[in-house]
XYZ file of C-alpha atoms in Angstrom:
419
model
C -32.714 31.525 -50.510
C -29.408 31.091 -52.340
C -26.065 32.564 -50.236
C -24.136 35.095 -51.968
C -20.577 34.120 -52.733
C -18.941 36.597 -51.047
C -20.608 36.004 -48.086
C -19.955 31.980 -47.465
C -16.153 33.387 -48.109
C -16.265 35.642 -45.008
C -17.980 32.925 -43.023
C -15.246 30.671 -43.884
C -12.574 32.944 -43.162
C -13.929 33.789 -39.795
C -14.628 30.489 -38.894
C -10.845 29.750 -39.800
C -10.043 32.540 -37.993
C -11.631 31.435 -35.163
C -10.300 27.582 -35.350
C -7.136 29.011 -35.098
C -7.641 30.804 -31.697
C -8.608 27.829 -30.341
C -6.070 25.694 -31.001
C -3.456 28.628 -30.555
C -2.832 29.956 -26.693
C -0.238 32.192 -25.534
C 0.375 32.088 -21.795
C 2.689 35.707 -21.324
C 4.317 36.972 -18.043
C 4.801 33.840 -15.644
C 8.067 32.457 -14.715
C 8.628 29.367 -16.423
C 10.369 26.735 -14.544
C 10.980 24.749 -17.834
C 12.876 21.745 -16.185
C 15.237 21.622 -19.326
C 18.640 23.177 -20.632
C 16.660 26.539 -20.587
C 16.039 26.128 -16.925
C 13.739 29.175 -15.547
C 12.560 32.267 -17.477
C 11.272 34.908 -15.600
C 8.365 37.033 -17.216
C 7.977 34.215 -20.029
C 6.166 33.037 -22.942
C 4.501 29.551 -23.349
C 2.921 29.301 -26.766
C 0.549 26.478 -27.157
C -0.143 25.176 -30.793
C -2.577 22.111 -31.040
C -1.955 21.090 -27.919
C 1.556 20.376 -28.229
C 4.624 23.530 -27.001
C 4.512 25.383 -30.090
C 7.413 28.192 -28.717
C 9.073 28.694 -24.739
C 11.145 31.921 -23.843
C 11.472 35.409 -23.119
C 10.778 37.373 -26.058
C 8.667 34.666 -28.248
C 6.395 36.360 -30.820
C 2.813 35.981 -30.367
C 0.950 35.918 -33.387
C -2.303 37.606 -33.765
C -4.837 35.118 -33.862
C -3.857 33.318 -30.619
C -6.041 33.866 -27.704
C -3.839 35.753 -24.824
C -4.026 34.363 -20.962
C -2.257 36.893 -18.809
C -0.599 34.927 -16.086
C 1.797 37.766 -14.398
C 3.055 36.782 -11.380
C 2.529 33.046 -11.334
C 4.949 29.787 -12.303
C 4.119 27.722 -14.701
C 5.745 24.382 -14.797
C 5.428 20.893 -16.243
C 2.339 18.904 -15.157
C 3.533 16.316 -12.038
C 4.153 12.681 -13.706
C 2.721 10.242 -10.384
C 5.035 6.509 -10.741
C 2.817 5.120 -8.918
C -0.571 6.113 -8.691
C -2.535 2.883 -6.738
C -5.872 2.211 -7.656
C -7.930 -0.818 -6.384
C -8.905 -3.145 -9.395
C -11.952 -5.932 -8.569
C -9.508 -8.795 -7.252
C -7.681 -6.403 -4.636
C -11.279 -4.353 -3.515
C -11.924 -6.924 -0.891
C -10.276 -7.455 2.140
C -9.574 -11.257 2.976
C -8.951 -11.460 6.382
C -11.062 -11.236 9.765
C -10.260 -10.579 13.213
C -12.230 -11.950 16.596
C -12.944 -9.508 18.913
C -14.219 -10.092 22.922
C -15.578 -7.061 24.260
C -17.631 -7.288 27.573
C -18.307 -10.917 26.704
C -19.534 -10.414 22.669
C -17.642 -11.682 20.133
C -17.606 -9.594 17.101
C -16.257 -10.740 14.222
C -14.030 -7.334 11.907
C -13.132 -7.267 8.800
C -9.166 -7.547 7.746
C -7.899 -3.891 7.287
C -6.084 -5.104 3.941
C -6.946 -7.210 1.020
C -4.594 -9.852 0.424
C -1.951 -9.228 -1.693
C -2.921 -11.335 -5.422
C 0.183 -13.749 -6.780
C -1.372 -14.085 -10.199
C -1.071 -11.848 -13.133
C -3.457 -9.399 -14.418
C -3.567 -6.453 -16.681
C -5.071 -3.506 -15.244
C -6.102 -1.970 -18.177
C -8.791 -4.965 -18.612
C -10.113 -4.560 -14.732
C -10.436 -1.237 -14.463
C -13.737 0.933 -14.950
C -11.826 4.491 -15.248
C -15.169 6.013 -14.119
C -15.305 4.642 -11.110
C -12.622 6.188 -9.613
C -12.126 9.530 -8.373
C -9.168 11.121 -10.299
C -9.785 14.753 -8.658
C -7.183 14.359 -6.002
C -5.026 13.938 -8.805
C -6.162 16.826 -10.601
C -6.315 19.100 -7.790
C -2.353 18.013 -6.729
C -1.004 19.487 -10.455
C -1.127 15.410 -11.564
C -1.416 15.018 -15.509
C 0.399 11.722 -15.934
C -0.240 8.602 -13.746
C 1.274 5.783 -13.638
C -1.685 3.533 -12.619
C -0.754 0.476 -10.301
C -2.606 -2.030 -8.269
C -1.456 -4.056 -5.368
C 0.040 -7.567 -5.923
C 0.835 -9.254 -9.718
C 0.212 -7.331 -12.633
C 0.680 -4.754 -15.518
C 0.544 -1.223 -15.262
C -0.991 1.590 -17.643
C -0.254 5.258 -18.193
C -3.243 7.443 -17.952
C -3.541 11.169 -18.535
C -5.958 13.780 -16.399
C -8.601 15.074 -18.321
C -12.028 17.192 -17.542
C -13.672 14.535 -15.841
C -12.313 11.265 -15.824
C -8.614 9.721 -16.742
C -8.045 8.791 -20.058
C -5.286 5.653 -20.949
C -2.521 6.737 -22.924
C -1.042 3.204 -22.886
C -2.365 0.191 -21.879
C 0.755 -1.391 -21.759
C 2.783 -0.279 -19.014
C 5.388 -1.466 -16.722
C 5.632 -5.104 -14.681
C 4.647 -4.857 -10.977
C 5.201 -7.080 -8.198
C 4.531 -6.009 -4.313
C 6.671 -8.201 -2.190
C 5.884 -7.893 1.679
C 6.604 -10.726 4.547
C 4.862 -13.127 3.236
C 7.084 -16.060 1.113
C 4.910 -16.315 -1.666
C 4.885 -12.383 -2.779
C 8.921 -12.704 -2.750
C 8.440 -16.109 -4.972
C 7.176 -14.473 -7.793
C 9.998 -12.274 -8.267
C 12.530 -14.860 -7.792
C 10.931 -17.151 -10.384
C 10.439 -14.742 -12.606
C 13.700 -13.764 -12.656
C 15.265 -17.293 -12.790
C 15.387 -18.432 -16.589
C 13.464 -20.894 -16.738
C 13.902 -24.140 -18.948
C 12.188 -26.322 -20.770
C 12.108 -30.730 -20.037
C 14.443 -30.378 -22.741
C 16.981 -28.320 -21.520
C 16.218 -25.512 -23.296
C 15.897 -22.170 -21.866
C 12.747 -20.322 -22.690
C 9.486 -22.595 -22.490
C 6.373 -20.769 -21.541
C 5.119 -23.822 -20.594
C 6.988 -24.414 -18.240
C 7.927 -21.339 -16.721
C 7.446 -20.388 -13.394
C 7.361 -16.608 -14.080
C 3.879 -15.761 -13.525
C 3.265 -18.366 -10.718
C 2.839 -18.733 -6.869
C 4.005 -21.743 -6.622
C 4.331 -21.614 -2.613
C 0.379 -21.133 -2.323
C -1.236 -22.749 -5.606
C -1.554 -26.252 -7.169
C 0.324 -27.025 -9.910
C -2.179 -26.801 -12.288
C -3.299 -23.147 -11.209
C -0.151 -22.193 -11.746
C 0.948 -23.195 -15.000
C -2.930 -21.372 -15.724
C -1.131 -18.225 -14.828
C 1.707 -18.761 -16.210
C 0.290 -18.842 -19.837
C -1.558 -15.796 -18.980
C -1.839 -13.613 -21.921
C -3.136 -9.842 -22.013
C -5.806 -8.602 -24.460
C -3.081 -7.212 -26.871
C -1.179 -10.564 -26.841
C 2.085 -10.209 -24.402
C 2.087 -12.452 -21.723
C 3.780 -12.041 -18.398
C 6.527 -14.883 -19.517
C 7.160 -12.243 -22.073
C 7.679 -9.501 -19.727
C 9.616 -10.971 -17.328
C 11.594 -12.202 -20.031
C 12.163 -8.599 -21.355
C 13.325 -7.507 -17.632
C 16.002 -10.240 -17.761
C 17.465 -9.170 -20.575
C 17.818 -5.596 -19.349
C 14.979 -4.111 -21.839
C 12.197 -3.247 -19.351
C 12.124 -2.753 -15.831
C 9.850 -3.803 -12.845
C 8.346 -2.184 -10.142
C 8.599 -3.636 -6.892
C 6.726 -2.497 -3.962
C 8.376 -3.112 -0.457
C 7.068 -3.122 2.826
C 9.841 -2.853 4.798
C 13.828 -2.878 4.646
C 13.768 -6.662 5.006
C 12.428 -6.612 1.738
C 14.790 -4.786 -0.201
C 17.608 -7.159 0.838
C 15.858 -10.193 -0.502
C 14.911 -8.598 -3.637
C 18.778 -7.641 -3.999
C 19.474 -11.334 -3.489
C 16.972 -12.581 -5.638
C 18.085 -10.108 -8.437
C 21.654 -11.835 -8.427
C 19.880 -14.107 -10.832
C 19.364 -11.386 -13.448
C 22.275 -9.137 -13.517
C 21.016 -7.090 -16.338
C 17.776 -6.663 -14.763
C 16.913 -2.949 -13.394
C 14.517 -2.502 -10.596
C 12.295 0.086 -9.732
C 11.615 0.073 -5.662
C 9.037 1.858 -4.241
C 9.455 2.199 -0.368
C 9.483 4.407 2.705
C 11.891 7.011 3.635
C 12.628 5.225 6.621
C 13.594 1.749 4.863
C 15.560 3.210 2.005
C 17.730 5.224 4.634
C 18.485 1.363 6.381
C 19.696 -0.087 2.949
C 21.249 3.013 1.704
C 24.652 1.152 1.508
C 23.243 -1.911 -0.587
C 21.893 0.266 -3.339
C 23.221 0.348 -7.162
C 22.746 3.396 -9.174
C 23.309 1.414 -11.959
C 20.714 -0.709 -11.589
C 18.235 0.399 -9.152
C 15.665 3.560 -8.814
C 13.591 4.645 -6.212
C 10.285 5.755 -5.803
C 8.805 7.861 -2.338
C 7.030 10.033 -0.672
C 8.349 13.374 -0.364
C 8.839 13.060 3.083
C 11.551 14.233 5.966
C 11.902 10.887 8.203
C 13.086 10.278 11.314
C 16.397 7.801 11.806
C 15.395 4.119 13.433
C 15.106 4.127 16.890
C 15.830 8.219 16.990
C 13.995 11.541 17.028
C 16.418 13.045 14.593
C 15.506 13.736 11.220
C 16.879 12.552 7.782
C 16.075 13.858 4.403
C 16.252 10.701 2.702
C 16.378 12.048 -0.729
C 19.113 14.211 -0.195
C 21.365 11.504 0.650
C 20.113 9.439 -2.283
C 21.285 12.313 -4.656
C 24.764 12.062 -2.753
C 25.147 8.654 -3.414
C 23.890 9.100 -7.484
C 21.045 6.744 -6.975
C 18.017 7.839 -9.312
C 14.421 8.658 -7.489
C 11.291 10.384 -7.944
C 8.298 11.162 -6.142
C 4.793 10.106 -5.502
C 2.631 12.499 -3.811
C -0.350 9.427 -3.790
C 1.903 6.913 -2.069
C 1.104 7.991 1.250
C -3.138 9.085 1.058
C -4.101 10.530 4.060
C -0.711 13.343 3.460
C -1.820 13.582 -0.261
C -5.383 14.359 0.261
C -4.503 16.519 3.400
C -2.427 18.797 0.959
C -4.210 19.048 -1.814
C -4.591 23.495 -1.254
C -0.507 23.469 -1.048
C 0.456 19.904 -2.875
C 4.134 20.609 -3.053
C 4.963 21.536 0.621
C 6.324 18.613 1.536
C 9.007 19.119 -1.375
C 9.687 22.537 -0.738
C 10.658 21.246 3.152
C 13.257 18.683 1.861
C 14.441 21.218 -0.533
C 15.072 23.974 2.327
C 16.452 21.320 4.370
C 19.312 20.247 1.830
C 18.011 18.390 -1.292
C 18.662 20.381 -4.575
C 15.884 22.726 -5.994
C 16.613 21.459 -9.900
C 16.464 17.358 -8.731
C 13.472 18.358 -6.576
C 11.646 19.552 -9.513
C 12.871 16.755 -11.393
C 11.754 14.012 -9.319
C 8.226 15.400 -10.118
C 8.484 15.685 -13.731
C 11.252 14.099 -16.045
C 12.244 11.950 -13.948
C 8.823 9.809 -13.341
C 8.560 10.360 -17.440
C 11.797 8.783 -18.051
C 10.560 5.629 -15.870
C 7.579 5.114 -17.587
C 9.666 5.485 -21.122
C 7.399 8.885 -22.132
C 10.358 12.078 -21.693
C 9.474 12.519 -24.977
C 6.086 13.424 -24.388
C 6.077 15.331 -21.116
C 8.063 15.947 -17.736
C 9.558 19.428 -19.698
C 8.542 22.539 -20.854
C 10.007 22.068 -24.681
C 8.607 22.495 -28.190
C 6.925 19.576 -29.849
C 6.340 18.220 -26.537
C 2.437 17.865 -25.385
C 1.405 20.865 -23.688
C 0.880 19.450 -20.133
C 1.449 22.124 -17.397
C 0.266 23.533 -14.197
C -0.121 27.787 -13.242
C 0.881 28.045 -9.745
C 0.484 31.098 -8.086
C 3.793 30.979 -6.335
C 7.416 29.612 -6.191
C 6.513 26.010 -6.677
C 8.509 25.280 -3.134
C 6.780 27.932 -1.203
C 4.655 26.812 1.749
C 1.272 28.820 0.548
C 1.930 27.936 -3.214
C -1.375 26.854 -4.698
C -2.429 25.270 -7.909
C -4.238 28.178 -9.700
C -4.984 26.273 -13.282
C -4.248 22.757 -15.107
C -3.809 22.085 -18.561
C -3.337 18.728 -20.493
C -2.837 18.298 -24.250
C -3.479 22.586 -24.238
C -6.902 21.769 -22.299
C -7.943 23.170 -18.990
C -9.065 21.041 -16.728
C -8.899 22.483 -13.623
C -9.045 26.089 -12.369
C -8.819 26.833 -8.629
């Protein structure tokens, strides 16, 4: 039976129609904490378009065909960029170490609480099985950018929340090196550091560069195997630590105590226009607070009030770091047993440091643009702005308020996570 005409038309033109709804949203009556110039907007409008900001005010017009979500009452605000969101890859999954117990004259043989921390590079992006791990922390927290990590030697990649799993955004992320007590972790960032020459003379030779090496624990010949180390796409580590040198990229360095830090100052004396990214404690950030650059240095935390060294007073670390101008952001992940404890009211722990003296606009920014501007993607999120992708979280509260909950998620204009 042949289709009139007329008919296939009005098919077409309500399947258009209905196209259109879909990829055109209009979120009206929320307060929109828009972390930009426009700051907040109370009873807004946040008009998604393709999944990207299409308009953000007060009086935005809505046009007909976009499907209406009435949202009076709640905050919207950017979706939380994490800097540093660990995840165990197949080299760090193990623990290496074992203790020997007595107990009533057994000896039992434990397991080491840790796995060793790995001196060689590797790219996380080719060790990682994104369905294996469980992103719904993340999700349930107001995450929609992570900054995926590992412990030890390696290469980063930027993921984004979605439905059910994470989804890479770019495989190619940031350098990371986790320096703790032990010589050999600290090695690695002062030889990659160092410019490294050839027999000739010559600075430069990936051959024999020590930048990807442990030289304190492996043979010589293991290590010049690392050191030639190239990723699937091509860059080697030689090349990135090359690129932090000359002041292009930065590296992450994770620090286990305020020991640490000093050494990695030291060791950075050898790269001037290097910029470092530390991620620490509260509590060992507060005992290097004088040795800090804001030029040169950012930190990542917890969003925690600590206590002083050897006190029972209390310091809100992030506070002082805005006094002093030194950048920072936040990672609710870093510490695990507070992040999955808080998942109903993720963002009480900043609301405390902001009623107890940090600014409300850097306290929202720590979450959003500021993480984004780490990872080199303000561009594409940390803001509520047109043409930027239409990443956000529906709160049902002021985001600082200690029973504010995560009512909805959205990534790329998506849902992908109602409470």
């Amino acid at each position: 039976m042949k289709i009139p005409a007329a008919i296939l038309m009005a098919l077409a033109v309500l399947c258009a129609n209905q196209c259109a709804a879909e990829g055109l949203i209009a979120l009206r009556g929320a307060r929109l904490e828009t972390v930009a110039k426009a700051g907040a907007i109370d009873d807004g409008i946040l008009l998604i378009r393709d999944g990207k900001i299409d308009a953000v005010g007060k009086d935005v017009k809505i046009p007909v065909s976009a499907r209406i979500i009435d949202v009076q009452g709640a905050t919207i605000m950017p979706g939380l960029v994490d800097p540093y969101f660990v995840v165990p890859i197949g080299r760090n999954v193990q623990a290496s170490e074992t203790r020997t117990v007595v107990f009533q004259g057994r000896v039992f043989v434990i397991g080491g609480g840790s796995p060793a921390i790995a001196t060689t590079f590797a790219k996380i992006s080719d060790g990682i099985n994104l369905s294996d791990v469980d992103w719904n922390p993340a999700r349930r927290s107001g995450i929609t950018t992570l900054h995926v990590v590992t412990g030890g030697y390696a290469q980063s990649l930027v993921a984004a929340s979605a439905s059910e799993t994470a989804q890479i955004k770019n495989p190619d992320g940031q350098l990371l090196v986790t320096v703790t007590n032990e010589s050999q972790s600290l090695d690695v960032l002062r030889n990659g550091l160092k410019e490294q020459r050839s027999s000739s003379g010559r600075p430069g030779s990936s051959s024999s560069s020590a930048a990807t090496s442990a030289a304190a624990t492996t043979t010589s010949t293991n290590t010049a195997a690392s050191t030639s180390t190239t990723t699937s796409t091509g860059s080697s580590a030689t090349e990135l630590w090359k690129s932090v040198r000359e002041g292009k990229s930065q590296v992450f360095v994770n620090v286990n105590n305020a020991a640490a830090i000093l050494h990695c100052l030291a060791a950075f004396k050898e790269a001037p226009k290097a910029t470092v990214v530390f991620v620490a404690s509260g509590e060992d950030i507060y005992r290097t607070l004088d040795e800090l650059d804001a030029k040169t240095q950012t930190i990542v935390m917890s969003p925690t009030i600590d206590t002083l060294p050897n006190s029972r007073l209390r310091v809100n670390v992030p506070a002082l770091l805005a006094k002093k101008k030194v950048p920072f952001a936040f990672s609710l992940s870093l510490s695990q047993s507070d992040f999955r404890s808080q998942q109903q009211t993720p963002l009480f722990a900043v609301g405390m440091l902001v009623r107890s003296g940090l600014d409300r606009k850097l306290a929202l920014e720590a979450l959003t643009i500021a993480p984004a501007r780490l990872l080199g993607i303000e561009q594409q999120v940390g803001t509520l702005e047109i043409g930027k992708s239409a990443d956000f979280i529906v709160l049902d509260g002021d985001p600082f308020a200690a029973t504010t909950s995560v009512q909805r998620i959205f990534t790329a204009g998506k849902p992908i996570y109602e409470n």
